[in-house]
XYZ file of N, CA and C in Angstrom:
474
model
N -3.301 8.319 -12.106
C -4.398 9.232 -11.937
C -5.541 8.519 -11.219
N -5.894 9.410 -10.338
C -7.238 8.885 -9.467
C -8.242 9.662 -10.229
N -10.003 8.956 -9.796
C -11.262 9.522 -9.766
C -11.671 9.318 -8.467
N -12.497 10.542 -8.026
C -12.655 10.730 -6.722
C -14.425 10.186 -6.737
N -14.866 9.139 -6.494
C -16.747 9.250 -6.933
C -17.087 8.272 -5.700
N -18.213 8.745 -5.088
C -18.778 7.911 -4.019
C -18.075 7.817 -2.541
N -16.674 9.001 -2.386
C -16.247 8.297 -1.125
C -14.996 8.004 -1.691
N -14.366 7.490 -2.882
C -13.340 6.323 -2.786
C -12.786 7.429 -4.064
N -11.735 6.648 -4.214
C -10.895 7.002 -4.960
C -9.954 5.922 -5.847
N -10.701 6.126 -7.437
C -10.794 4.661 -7.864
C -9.202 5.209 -9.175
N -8.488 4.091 -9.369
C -7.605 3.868 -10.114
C -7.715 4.191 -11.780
N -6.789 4.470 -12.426
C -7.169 4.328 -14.039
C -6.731 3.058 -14.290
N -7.641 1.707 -13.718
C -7.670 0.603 -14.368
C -8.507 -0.088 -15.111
N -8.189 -1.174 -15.849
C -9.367 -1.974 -16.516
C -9.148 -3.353 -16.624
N -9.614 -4.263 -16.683
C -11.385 -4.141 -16.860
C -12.397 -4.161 -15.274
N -11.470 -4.304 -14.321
C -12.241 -4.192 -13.153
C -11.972 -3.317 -12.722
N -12.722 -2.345 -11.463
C -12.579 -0.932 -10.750
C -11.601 -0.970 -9.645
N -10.512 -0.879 -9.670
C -9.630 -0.800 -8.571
C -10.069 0.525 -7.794
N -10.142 0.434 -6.113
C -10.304 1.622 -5.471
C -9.936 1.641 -4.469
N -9.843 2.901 -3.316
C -8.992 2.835 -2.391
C -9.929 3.690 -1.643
N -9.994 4.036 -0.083
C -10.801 5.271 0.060
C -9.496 5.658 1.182
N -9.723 6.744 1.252
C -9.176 7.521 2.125
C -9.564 7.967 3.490
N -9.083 7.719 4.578
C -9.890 7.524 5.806
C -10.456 8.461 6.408
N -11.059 9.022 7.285
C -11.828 10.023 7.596
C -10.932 10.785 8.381
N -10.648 11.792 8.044
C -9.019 12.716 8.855
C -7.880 12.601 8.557
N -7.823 11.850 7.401
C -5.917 11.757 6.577
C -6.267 13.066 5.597
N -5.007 13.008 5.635
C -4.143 13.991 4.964
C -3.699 13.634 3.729
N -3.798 13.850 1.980
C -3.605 13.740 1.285
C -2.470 14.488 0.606
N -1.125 13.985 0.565
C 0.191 14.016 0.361
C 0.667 14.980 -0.985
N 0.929 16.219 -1.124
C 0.726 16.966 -2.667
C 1.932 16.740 -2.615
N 2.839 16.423 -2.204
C 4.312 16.819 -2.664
C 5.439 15.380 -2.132
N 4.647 14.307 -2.785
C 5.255 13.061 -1.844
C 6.872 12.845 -2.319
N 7.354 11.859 -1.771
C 8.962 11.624 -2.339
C 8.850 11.027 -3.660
N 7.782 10.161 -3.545
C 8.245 8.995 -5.259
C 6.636 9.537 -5.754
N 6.864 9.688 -6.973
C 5.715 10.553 -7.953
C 5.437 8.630 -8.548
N 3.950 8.588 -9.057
C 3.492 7.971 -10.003
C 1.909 8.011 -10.103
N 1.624 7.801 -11.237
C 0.262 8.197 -11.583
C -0.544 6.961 -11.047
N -0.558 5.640 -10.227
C -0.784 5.132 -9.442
C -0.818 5.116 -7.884
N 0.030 5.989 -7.692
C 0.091 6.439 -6.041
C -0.601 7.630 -5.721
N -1.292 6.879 -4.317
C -2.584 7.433 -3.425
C -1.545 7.913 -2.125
N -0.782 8.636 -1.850
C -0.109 8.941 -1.175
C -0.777 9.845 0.200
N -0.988 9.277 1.398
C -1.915 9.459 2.155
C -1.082 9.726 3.841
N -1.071 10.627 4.968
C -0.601 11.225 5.729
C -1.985 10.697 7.184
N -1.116 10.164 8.287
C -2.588 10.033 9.310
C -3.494 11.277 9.790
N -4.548 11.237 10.731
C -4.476 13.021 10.998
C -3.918 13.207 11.836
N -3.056 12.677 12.662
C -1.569 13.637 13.136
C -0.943 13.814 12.513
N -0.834 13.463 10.868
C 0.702 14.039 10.222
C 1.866 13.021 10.811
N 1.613 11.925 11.581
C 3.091 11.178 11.843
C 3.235 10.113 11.431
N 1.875 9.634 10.336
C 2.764 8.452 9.922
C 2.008 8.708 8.126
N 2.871 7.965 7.565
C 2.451 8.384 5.703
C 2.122 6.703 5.373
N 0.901 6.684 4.675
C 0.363 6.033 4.652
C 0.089 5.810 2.615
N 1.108 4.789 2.189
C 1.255 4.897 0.218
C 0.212 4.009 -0.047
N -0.914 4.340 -1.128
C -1.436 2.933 -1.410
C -1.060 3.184 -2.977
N -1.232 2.125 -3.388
C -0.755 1.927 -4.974
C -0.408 0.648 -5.994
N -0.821 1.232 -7.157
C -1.174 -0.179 -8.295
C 0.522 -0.147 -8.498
N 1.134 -1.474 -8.443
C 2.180 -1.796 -9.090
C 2.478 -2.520 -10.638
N 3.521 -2.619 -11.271
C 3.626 -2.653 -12.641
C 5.136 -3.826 -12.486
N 5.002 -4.645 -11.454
C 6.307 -5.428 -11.128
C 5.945 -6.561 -12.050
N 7.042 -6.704 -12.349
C 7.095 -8.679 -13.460
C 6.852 -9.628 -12.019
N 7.286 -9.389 -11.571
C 7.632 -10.524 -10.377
C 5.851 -11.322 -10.043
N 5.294 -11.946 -9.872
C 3.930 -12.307 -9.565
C 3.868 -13.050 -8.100
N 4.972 -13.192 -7.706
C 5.229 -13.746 -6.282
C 5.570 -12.848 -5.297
N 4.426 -12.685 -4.945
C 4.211 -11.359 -3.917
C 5.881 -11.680 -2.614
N 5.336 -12.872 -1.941
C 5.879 -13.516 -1.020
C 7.365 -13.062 -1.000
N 7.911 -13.540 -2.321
C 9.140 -13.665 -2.763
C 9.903 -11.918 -2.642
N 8.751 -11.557 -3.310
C 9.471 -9.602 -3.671
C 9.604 -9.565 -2.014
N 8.212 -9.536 -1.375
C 8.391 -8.691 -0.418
C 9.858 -9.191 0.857
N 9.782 -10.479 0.659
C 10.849 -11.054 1.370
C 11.964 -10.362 1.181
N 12.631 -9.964 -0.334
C 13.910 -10.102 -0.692
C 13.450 -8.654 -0.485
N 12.734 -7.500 -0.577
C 12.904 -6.102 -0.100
C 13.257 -6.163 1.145
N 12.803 -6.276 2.032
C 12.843 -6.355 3.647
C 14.283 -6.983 3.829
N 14.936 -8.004 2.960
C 15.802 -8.561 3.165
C 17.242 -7.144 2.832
N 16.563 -6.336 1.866
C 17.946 -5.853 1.614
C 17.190 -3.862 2.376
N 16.529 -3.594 2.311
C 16.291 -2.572 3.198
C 15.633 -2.145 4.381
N 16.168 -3.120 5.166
C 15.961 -3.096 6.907
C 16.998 -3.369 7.938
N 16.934 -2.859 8.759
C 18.067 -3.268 9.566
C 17.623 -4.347 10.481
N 15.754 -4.824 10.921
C 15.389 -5.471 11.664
C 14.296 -6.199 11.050
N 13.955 -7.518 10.875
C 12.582 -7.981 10.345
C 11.912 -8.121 11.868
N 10.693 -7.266 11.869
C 9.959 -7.698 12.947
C 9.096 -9.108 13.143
N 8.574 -8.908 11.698
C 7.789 -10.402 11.247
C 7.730 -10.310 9.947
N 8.327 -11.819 9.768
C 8.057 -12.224 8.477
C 7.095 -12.355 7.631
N 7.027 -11.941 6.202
C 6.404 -11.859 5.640
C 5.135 -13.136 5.261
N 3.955 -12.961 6.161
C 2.820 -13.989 6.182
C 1.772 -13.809 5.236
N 1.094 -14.565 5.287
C -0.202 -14.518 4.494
C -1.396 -13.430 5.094
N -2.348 -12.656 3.886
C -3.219 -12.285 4.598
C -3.890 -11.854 2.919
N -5.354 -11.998 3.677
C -6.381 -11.340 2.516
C -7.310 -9.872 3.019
N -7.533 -9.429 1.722
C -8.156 -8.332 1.619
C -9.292 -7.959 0.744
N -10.592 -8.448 1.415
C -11.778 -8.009 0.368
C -11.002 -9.189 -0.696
N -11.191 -10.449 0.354
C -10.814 -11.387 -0.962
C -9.562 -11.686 -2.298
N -8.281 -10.254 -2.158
C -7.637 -10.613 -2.599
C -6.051 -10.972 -1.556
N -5.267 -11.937 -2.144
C -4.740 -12.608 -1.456
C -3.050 -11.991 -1.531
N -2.268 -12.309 -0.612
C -1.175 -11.502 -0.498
C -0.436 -11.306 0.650
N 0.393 -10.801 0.850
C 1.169 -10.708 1.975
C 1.506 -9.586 2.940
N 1.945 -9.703 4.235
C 2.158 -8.420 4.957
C 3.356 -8.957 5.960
N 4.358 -7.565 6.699
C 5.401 -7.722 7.115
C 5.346 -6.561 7.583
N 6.420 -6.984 8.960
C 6.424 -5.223 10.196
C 8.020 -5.394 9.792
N 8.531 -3.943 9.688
C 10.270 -4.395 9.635
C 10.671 -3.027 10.115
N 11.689 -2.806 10.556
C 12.408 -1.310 10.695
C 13.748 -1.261 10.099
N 14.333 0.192 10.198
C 15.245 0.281 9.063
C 15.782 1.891 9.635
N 17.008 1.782 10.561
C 17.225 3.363 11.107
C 15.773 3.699 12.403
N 15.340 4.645 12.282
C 14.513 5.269 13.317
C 13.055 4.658 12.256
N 12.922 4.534 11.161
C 11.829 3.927 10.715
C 11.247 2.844 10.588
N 10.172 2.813 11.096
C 9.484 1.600 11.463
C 8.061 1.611 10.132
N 8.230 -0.172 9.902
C 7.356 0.026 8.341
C 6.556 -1.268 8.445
N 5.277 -1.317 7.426
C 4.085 -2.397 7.551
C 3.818 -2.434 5.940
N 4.602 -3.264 5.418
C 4.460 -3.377 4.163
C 3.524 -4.475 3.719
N 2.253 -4.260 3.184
C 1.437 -5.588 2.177
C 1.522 -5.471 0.748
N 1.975 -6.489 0.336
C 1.686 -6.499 -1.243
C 0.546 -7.569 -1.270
N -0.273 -7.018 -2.535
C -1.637 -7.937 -2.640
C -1.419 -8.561 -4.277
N -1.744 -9.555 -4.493
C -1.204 -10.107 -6.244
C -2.707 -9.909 -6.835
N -2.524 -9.367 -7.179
C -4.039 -9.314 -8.555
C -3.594 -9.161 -10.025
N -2.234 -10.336 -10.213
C -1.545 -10.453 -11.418
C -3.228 -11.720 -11.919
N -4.102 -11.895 -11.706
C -4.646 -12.759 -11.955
C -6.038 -12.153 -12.445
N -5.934 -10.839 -12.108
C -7.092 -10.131 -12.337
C -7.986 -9.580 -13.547
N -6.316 -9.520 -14.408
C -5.809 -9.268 -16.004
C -6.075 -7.256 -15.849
N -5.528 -6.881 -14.605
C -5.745 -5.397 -15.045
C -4.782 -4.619 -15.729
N -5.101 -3.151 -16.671
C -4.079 -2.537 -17.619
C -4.536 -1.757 -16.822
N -3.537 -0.615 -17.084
C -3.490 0.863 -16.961
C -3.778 1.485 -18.031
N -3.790 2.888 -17.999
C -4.587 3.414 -19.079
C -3.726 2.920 -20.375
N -1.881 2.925 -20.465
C -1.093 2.646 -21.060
C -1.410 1.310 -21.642
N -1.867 0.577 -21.250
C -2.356 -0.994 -21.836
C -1.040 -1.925 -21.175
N -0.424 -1.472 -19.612
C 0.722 -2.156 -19.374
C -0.201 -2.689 -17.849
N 0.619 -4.052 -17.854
C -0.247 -5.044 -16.757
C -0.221 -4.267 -15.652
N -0.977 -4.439 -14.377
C -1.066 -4.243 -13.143
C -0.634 -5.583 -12.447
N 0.180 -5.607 -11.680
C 0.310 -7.166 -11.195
C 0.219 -7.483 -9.510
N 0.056 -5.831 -8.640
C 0.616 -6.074 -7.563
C -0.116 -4.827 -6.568
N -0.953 -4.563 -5.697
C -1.407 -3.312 -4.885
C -0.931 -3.342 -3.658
N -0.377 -2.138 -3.967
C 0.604 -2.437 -2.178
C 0.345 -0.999 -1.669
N 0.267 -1.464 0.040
C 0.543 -0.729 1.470
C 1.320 -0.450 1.881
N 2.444 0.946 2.215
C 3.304 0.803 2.532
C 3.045 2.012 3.596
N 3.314 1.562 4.802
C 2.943 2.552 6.258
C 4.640 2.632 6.483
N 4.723 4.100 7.029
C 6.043 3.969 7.801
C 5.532 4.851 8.710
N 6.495 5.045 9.620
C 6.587 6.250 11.124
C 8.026 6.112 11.302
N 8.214 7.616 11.718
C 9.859 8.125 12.380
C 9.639 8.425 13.717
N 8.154 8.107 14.534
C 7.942 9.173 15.668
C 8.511 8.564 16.478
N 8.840 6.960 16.446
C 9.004 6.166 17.637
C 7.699 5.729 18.202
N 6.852 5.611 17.599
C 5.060 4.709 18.111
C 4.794 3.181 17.758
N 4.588 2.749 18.432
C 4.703 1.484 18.386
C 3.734 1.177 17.118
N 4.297 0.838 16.142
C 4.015 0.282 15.044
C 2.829 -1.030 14.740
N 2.793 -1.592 15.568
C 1.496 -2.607 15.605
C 0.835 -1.549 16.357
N 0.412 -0.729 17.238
C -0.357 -0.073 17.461
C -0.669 0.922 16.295
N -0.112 0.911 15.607
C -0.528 2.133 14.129
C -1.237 1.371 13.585
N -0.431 0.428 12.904
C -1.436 -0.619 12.310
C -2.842 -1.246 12.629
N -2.973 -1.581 13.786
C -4.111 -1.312 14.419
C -5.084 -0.218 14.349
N -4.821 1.134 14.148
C -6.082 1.695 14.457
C -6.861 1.920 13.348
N -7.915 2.971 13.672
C -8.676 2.605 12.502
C -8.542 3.248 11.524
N -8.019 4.298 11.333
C -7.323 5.342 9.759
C -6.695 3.945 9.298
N -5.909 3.232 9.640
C -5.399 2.382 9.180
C -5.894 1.245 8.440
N -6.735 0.579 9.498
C -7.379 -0.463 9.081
C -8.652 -0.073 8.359
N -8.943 0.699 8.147
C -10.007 1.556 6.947
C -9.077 1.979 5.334
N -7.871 2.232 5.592
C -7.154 2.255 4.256
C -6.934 1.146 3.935
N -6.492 -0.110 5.095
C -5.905 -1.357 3.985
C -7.700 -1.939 3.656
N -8.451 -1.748 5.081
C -9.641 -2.755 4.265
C -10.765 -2.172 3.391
N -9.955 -0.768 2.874
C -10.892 0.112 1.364
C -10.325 -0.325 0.245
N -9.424 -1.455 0.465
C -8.726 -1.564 -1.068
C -9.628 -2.741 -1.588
N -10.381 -1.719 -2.475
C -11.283 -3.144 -3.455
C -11.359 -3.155 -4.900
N -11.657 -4.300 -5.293
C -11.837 -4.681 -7.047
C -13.269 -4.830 -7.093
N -13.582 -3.991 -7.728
C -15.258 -4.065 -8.385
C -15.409 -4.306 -10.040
């Protein structure tokens, strides 16, 4: 479950404010494929690329490691390997990969260090980005623009 206050759209976490904002002309997803009361499920404003943000509940605390061994078993192409990158200070990883006609920009961010619960009192360990497109658009150019780079760089801990 989200709260919508100030612009952003903040998480049911604790003890710090997880939030996300939603970019100016996306499309907010009512009927996405994978349901969870953590997913911000978000559409560009053309409608061609879907844009997931969301608190994860993974044991794993090695961002590096998950995201490697996903890409490893559902892609047909690694564009780039999974590198380092930060966000509003938290630290984590990102990767371009395709898989069929879909082309994807996956970051996982670790804030297993953060000590956040969900409303359930079960850890948060992991906030991840997951962009895809079927249109055939060059994928570092998605990533690039700014719907984009306004969703990954709204993801903050207050």
């Amino acid at each position: 479950m989200f709260q919508f206050k100030n612009g952003r759209f903040y998480a049911n976490v604790k003890p710090q404010r997880l939030s996300f904002v939603m970019p100016q002309g996306c499309w907010l997803d009512t009927m996405p494929l994978v349901m969870s009361q953590e997913l911000l499920p978000l559409y560009s404003p053309d409608m061609k690329v879907n844009i997931d943000l969301w608190a994860e509940r993974e044991d794993e605390a090695d961002t590096k490691e998950r995201l490697t061994d996903l890409v490893k078993h559902n892609s047909d192409c690694v564009l780039v390997e999974p590198r380092a990158i930060t966000v509003n200070g938290i630290a984590g990883y990102e990767t371009f990969y395709a898989a069929g006609k879909k082309q994807y920009y996956d970051v996982y961010l670790n804030v297993s260090s953060y000590g956040l619960v969900d409303s359930k009192g079960e850890s948060i360990n992991r906030v991840r980005m997951l962009l895809y497109t079927e249109d055939g658009g060059d994928i570092y150019e998605i990533v690039a623009s700014d719907s984009v780079q306004a969703a990954l760089h709204g993801i903050k801990l207050e």
